[in-house]
Tab-separated table of C-alpha atoms in Angstrom:
chain	number	residue	atom	x	y	z
A	1	MET	CA	3.803	7.797	14.172
A	2	PRO	CA	4.461	7.861	10.393
A	3	GLY	CA	7.564	5.881	9.428
A	4	ALA	CA	10.286	6.476	6.877
A	5	VAL	CA	8.578	4.296	4.273
A	6	GLU	CA	5.276	6.180	4.567
A	7	THR	CA	7.220	9.434	4.180
A	8	VAL	CA	8.822	8.228	0.944
A	9	GLU	CA	5.432	7.173	-0.395
A	10	MET	CA	3.945	10.583	0.444
A	11	GLN	CA	6.835	12.329	-1.322
A	12	ALA	CA	6.335	10.209	-4.453
A	13	ALA	CA	2.585	10.854	-4.397
A	14	LEU	CA	3.080	14.625	-4.170
A	15	LEU	CA	5.497	14.582	-7.078
A	16	ARG	CA	2.977	12.658	-9.214
A	17	LEU	CA	0.180	15.006	-8.173
A	18	ARG	CA	2.061	18.128	-9.153
A	19	ARG	CA	2.876	16.640	-12.534
A	20	THR	CA	-0.640	15.416	-13.306
A	21	SER	CA	-2.692	18.285	-11.899
A	22	GLY	CA	-0.649	21.317	-12.876
A	23	LEU	CA	-0.983	22.657	-9.331
A	24	PRO	CA	2.089	24.737	-8.448
A	25	VAL	CA	2.040	23.789	-4.753
A	26	VAL	CA	1.187	20.459	-3.131
A	27	PHE	CA	1.829	19.284	0.410
A	28	GLY	CA	0.547	16.916	3.045
A	29	GLY	CA	1.187	14.676	5.990
A	30	LEU	CA	-0.050	11.690	7.957
A	31	LEU	CA	-1.816	11.757	11.295
A	32	SER	CA	0.341	11.323	14.384
A	33	ASP	CA	-2.739	10.506	16.481
A	34	ALA	CA	-6.518	10.488	16.029
A	35	ARG	CA	-6.832	14.284	15.757
A	36	HIS	CA	-3.538	15.752	14.561
A	37	ALA	CA	-1.690	15.696	11.254
A	38	ARG	CA	1.785	17.128	10.758
A	39	ILE	CA	2.625	18.736	7.405
A	40	ALA	CA	5.893	16.966	6.671
A	41	GLU	CA	6.142	16.804	2.878
A	42	LEU	CA	6.009	19.749	0.463
A	43	ASN	CA	6.531	20.183	-3.253
A	44	GLY	CA	6.599	23.521	-5.044
A	45	THR	CA	6.741	25.699	-1.928
A	46	GLN	CA	8.935	28.803	-1.788
A	47	THR	CA	9.248	29.074	1.986
A	48	THR	CA	9.398	26.738	4.993
A	49	ALA	CA	6.315	28.301	6.610
A	50	LEU	CA	4.155	25.213	6.171
A	51	ARG	CA	6.740	22.600	7.124
A	52	GLY	CA	6.048	20.980	10.468
A	53	LEU	CA	2.682	22.693	10.869
A	54	VAL	CA	0.409	20.579	13.099
A	55	ILE	CA	-3.170	20.522	11.829
A	56	SER	CA	-5.856	19.824	14.401
A	57	ALA	CA	-9.155	18.205	13.414
A	58	GLY	CA	-11.726	20.925	12.814
A	59	SER	CA	-9.171	23.732	12.439
A	60	GLY	CA	-8.460	25.386	9.110
A	61	LEU	CA	-9.224	23.783	5.768
A	62	GLY	CA	-7.258	20.578	6.338
A	63	GLY	CA	-8.662	20.202	9.843
A	64	LYS	CA	-12.163	20.558	8.413
A	65	ALA	CA	-11.418	17.832	5.857
A	66	ILE	CA	-10.117	15.582	8.664
A	67	ALA	CA	-13.144	16.218	10.889
A	68	LEU	CA	-15.686	15.703	8.095
A	69	SER	CA	-13.719	12.914	6.407
A	70	ARG	CA	-14.371	14.479	2.986
A	71	PRO	CA	-12.642	16.863	0.552
A	72	CYS	CA	-12.947	20.598	1.212
A	73	ALA	CA	-11.899	23.587	-0.898
A	74	VAL	CA	-11.814	27.377	-0.770
A	75	THR	CA	-11.358	29.890	-3.558
A	76	ASP	CA	-9.577	32.435	-1.352
A	77	TYR	CA	-8.209	31.019	1.881
A	78	ALA	CA	-7.711	34.282	3.760
A	79	SER	CA	-11.226	35.593	3.185
A	80	SER	CA	-13.173	32.337	3.422
A	81	ARG	CA	-15.990	32.330	5.978
A	82	HIS	CA	-16.332	28.543	5.893
A	83	ILE	CA	-13.151	27.685	7.787
A	84	SER	CA	-11.398	28.809	10.942
A	85	HIS	CA	-8.191	30.778	10.476
A	86	GLU	CA	-5.579	29.439	12.914
A	87	TYR	CA	-3.082	28.885	10.094
A	88	ASP	CA	-3.494	32.137	8.142
A	89	ALA	CA	0.038	33.352	8.866
A	90	ALA	CA	1.699	30.264	7.411
A	91	VAL	CA	-0.644	30.191	4.406
A	92	ALA	CA	-0.070	33.912	3.731
A	93	ALA	CA	3.709	33.517	4.038
A	94	GLU	CA	3.583	30.973	1.218
A	95	GLY	CA	1.198	33.214	-0.766
A	96	LEU	CA	-1.536	30.595	-1.152
A	97	ARG	CA	-5.056	31.616	-2.131
A	98	SER	CA	-7.045	28.788	-3.730
A	99	VAL	CA	-6.634	25.555	-1.735
A	100	VAL	CA	-8.147	22.062	-1.713
A	101	ALA	CA	-7.670	19.566	1.118
A	102	VAL	CA	-8.481	15.859	0.760
A	103	PRO	CA	-8.401	13.402	3.669
A	104	VAL	CA	-6.581	10.088	3.313
A	105	VAL	CA	-9.052	7.527	4.655
A	106	VAL	CA	-8.296	3.845	5.239
A	107	ARG	CA	-11.129	1.622	6.461
A	108	ARG	CA	-13.172	4.655	7.585
A	109	THR	CA	-10.266	6.062	9.595
A	110	VAL	CA	-8.571	9.299	8.526
A	111	ARG	CA	-4.837	8.646	8.271
A	112	GLY	CA	-3.605	11.832	6.633
A	113	VAL	CA	-4.439	14.915	4.609
A	114	LEU	CA	-3.330	16.016	1.151
A	115	TYR	CA	-3.380	19.607	-0.140
A	116	GLY	CA	-3.191	21.253	-3.532
A	117	ALA	CA	-2.938	25.033	-3.872
A	118	MET	CA	-2.561	27.981	-6.218
A	119	ARG	CA	-1.315	31.497	-5.587
A	120	THR	CA	-4.289	33.090	-7.323
A	121	PRO	CA	-7.929	33.115	-6.092
A	122	VAL	CA	-9.557	30.917	-8.719
A	123	THR	CA	-12.119	28.128	-8.546
A	124	LEU	CA	-10.390	24.808	-8.991
A	125	GLY	CA	-11.802	22.820	-11.891
A	126	ASP	CA	-13.091	19.267	-11.717
A	127	ARG	CA	-9.982	17.880	-13.389
A	128	THR	CA	-7.704	19.416	-10.763
A	129	PHE	CA	-9.977	18.406	-7.916
A	130	ASP	CA	-10.209	14.840	-9.230
A	131	ALA	CA	-6.410	14.625	-9.505
A	132	VAL	CA	-5.992	15.458	-5.811
A	133	VAL	CA	-8.671	12.950	-4.834
A	134	ALA	CA	-7.083	10.251	-7.029
A	135	THR	CA	-3.690	10.834	-5.421
A	136	ALA	CA	-5.230	10.548	-1.957
A	137	ARG	CA	-6.764	7.242	-3.043
A	138	ASP	CA	-3.327	6.012	-4.173
A	139	ILE	CA	-1.926	6.798	-0.724
A	140	GLU	CA	-4.900	5.069	0.896
A	141	GLN	CA	-4.270	1.927	-1.123
A	142	SER	CA	-0.584	1.966	-0.217
A	143	LEU	CA	-1.376	2.322	3.492
A	144	ALA	CA	-4.005	-0.421	3.317
A	145	VAL	CA	-1.513	-2.795	1.705
A	146	ARG	CA	1.061	-1.939	4.370
A	147	ASP	CA	-1.483	-2.567	7.140
A	148	GLU	CA	-2.338	-5.950	5.673
A	149	VAL	CA	1.330	-6.841	5.285
A	150	ARG	CA	1.971	-6.046	8.932
A	151	ARG	CA	-1.037	-8.096	10.028
A	152	LEU	CA	-0.028	-11.087	7.946
A	153	LEU	CA	3.615	-10.826	8.980
A	154	ALA	CA	2.581	-10.984	12.625
A	155	ALA	CA	0.316	-13.952	11.934
A	156	GLY	CA	2.988	-15.613	9.816
A	157	ARG	CA	5.642	-15.279	12.500
A	158	GLU	CA	3.263	-16.745	15.076
A	159	GLN	CA	2.486	-19.700	12.838
A	160	VAL	CA	6.167	-20.256	12.023
A	161	SER	CA	7.019	-20.398	15.729
A	162	ASP	CA	4.110	-22.729	16.548
A	163	PRO	CA	2.173	-24.155	13.588
A	164	GLY	CA	0.309	-26.424	16.015
A	165	THR	CA	-1.002	-29.906	15.679
A	166	VAL	CA	-4.740	-29.228	15.726
A	167	PRO	CA	-6.752	-30.149	12.605
A	168	GLY	CA	-6.608	-27.386	10.008
A	169	ALA	CA	-3.506	-25.727	11.495
A	170	TRP	CA	-1.426	-26.385	8.412
A	171	GLU	CA	-4.178	-25.046	6.191
A	172	ASP	CA	-3.923	-21.793	8.170
A	173	VAL	CA	-0.174	-21.746	7.548
A	174	ARG	CA	-0.687	-22.376	3.843
A	175	GLU	CA	-3.339	-19.662	3.570
A	176	ALA	CA	-1.069	-17.148	5.337
A	177	HIS	CA	1.713	-18.093	2.914
A	178	ARG	CA	-0.551	-17.570	-0.117
A	179	GLU	CA	-1.808	-14.212	1.143
A	180	LEU	CA	1.684	-12.951	1.905
A	181	ARG	CA	3.004	-14.004	-1.488
A	182	ALA	CA	0.082	-12.274	-3.217
A	183	LEU	CA	1.009	-9.007	-1.461
A	184	VAL	CA	4.725	-9.090	-2.336
A	185	PRO	CA	4.359	-7.483	-5.813
A	186	LYS	CA	2.284	-4.640	-4.293
A	187	VAL	CA	4.981	-3.629	-1.787
A	188	LEU	CA	7.321	-0.925	-3.098
A	189	ASP	CA	9.638	-0.770	-0.088
A	190	PRO	CA	12.566	-3.205	-0.709
A	191	ALA	CA	13.224	-3.812	2.993
A	192	LEU	CA	9.604	-4.690	3.725
A	193	ARG	CA	9.426	-6.831	0.574
A	194	ASP	CA	12.520	-8.756	1.701
A	195	GLU	CA	10.948	-9.223	5.129
A	196	LEU	CA	7.806	-10.586	3.502
A	197	LEU	CA	9.795	-13.048	1.410
A	198	GLU	CA	11.820	-14.126	4.446
A	199	VAL	CA	8.653	-14.960	6.391
A	200	CYS	CA	7.227	-16.714	3.315
A	201	GLY	CA	10.364	-18.837	3.180
A	202	ARG	CA	10.095	-19.707	6.847
A	203	LEU	CA	6.437	-20.638	6.427
A	204	ALA	CA	7.273	-22.772	3.392
A	205	SER	CA	9.888	-24.759	5.319
A	206	ALA	CA	8.031	-24.836	8.656
A	207	SER	CA	6.950	-28.460	8.281
A	208	GLY	CA	10.545	-29.665	8.108
A	209	ALA	CA	9.468	-32.164	5.468
A	210	ARG	CA	11.822	-31.014	2.749
A	211	ALA	CA	13.184	-33.872	0.686
A	212	PRO	CA	17.020	-33.791	0.445
A	213	ALA	CA	16.971	-34.535	-3.271
A	214	ALA	CA	14.722	-31.544	-3.957
A	215	ARG	CA	16.759	-28.836	-2.263
A	216	ASP	CA	18.328	-27.501	-5.464
A	217	VAL	CA	15.000	-26.686	-7.140
A	218	ARG	CA	14.675	-22.956	-7.829
A	219	LEU	CA	11.473	-21.299	-8.959
A	220	ALA	CA	10.965	-17.676	-9.919
A	221	PRO	CA	8.801	-15.702	-7.445
A	222	ARG	CA	5.796	-15.648	-9.773
A	223	GLU	CA	6.149	-19.369	-10.418
A	224	VAL	CA	5.888	-19.956	-6.659
A	225	ASP	CA	2.841	-17.662	-6.517
A	226	VAL	CA	1.085	-19.625	-9.241
A	227	VAL	CA	1.869	-23.020	-7.702
A	228	ALA	CA	0.629	-21.714	-4.332
A	229	CYS	CA	-2.681	-20.773	-5.961
A	230	VAL	CA	-2.873	-24.182	-7.615
A	231	ALA	CA	-2.279	-25.776	-4.194
A	232	ALA	CA	-5.355	-23.915	-2.954
A	233	GLY	CA	-7.415	-25.424	-5.773
A	234	ALA	CA	-7.522	-22.321	-7.958
A	235	THR	CA	-8.020	-22.591	-11.698
A	236	ASN	CA	-5.727	-20.641	-14.003
A	237	ALA	CA	-8.418	-17.988	-14.352
A	238	ALA	CA	-8.869	-17.683	-10.591
A	239	ALA	CA	-5.106	-17.538	-10.045
A	240	ALA	CA	-4.841	-14.819	-12.679
A	241	GLU	CA	-7.499	-12.716	-10.959
A	242	ARG	CA	-5.859	-13.125	-7.562
A	243	LEU	CA	-2.367	-12.303	-8.805
A	244	GLY	CA	-3.327	-9.546	-11.244
A	245	LEU	CA	-2.052	-11.493	-14.252
A	246	ARG	CA	-3.517	-12.734	-17.517
A	247	PRO	CA	-4.633	-16.396	-17.633
A	248	GLU	CA	-2.141	-17.042	-20.441
A	249	THR	CA	0.645	-15.655	-18.261
A	250	VAL	CA	-0.388	-17.898	-15.369
A	251	LYS	CA	-0.361	-20.878	-17.712
A	252	GLY	CA	3.167	-19.987	-18.817
A	253	TYR	CA	4.437	-19.673	-15.242
A	254	LEU	CA	2.813	-22.976	-14.288
A	255	ARG	CA	4.271	-24.766	-17.303
A	256	SER	CA	7.742	-23.452	-16.434
A	257	ALA	CA	7.367	-24.428	-12.769
A	258	MET	CA	6.232	-27.940	-13.680
A	259	ARG	CA	9.246	-28.385	-15.936
A	260	LYS	CA	11.660	-27.309	-13.186
A	261	LEU	CA	9.909	-29.531	-10.626
A	262	GLY	CA	9.819	-32.530	-12.947
A	263	ALA	CA	6.042	-32.660	-12.654
A	264	HIS	CA	3.550	-33.811	-15.262
A	265	THR	CA	0.346	-32.731	-13.526
A	266	ARG	CA	-0.767	-29.840	-11.352
A	267	LEU	CA	-0.990	-32.117	-8.318
A	268	GLU	CA	2.520	-33.423	-8.905
A	269	ALA	CA	3.761	-29.819	-9.097
A	270	VAL	CA	2.228	-28.992	-5.701
A	271	VAL	CA	3.668	-32.126	-4.083
A	272	ALA	CA	7.102	-31.486	-5.583
A	273	ALA	CA	7.057	-27.835	-4.489
A	274	ARG	CA	6.265	-28.876	-0.918
A	275	ARG	CA	9.025	-31.493	-0.961
A	276	ALA	CA	11.394	-28.777	-2.170
A	277	GLY	CA	10.418	-26.530	0.730
A	278	LEU	CA	8.899	-23.949	-1.605
A	279	LEU	CA	5.383	-24.311	-0.176
A	280	PRO	CA	4.196	-25.175	3.338
């Protein structure tokens, strides 16, 4: 079932879509199971007719978009011969005529549907159509990031509880730590971001090898990210690509981290960060 965070993200996406596309009405919802989406978020509507409407795959315009996993549009909803008409009453109550529906697809699985509509029967232009598709892609990216966060959190918790003694186990822990830290800036939800950082901290201190004299070292989040990339053998350019930063910015973060850690080389910075419990 869609959670509160996904709902907030859908609301923000609809607000952006209405502003960028000029469409007077936008709405949408995420799938509750493999074949049903519930219209939970609306912007620009004048009635509550669409709220809570359950869209079945194959039914109506949105159901067609879900079933085909591609955008669908009609110039005049009520008279269209290319869709079924289970939802005509709700659509008519809101006075919608021209409608586009775009599926939200993550890793080839439909996760939701996004609509844009007008109250006049006109053909939607490419610019409007592209705006709806772009907004659906934004939601897809957000859901994909959230899926990856959940996967890595589960793996991180497992490794924190039992990092193991087999060869390569600590490299798995360190890789999980790097991947989690790289996702932190992409997570908009503060609670989930805090949870990510908490697991990162537990992974960083999982070895129990923190040196007492290094406990007061404090690095900024991006400084930790850069040192983590350096620990994996990344060059400044590679770290910049992974973190979405400029190479000059990475160099600045690394220089600052080395100063705080009392390190003169990249290797010394990694060793000092591990002794400080900042890296696993």
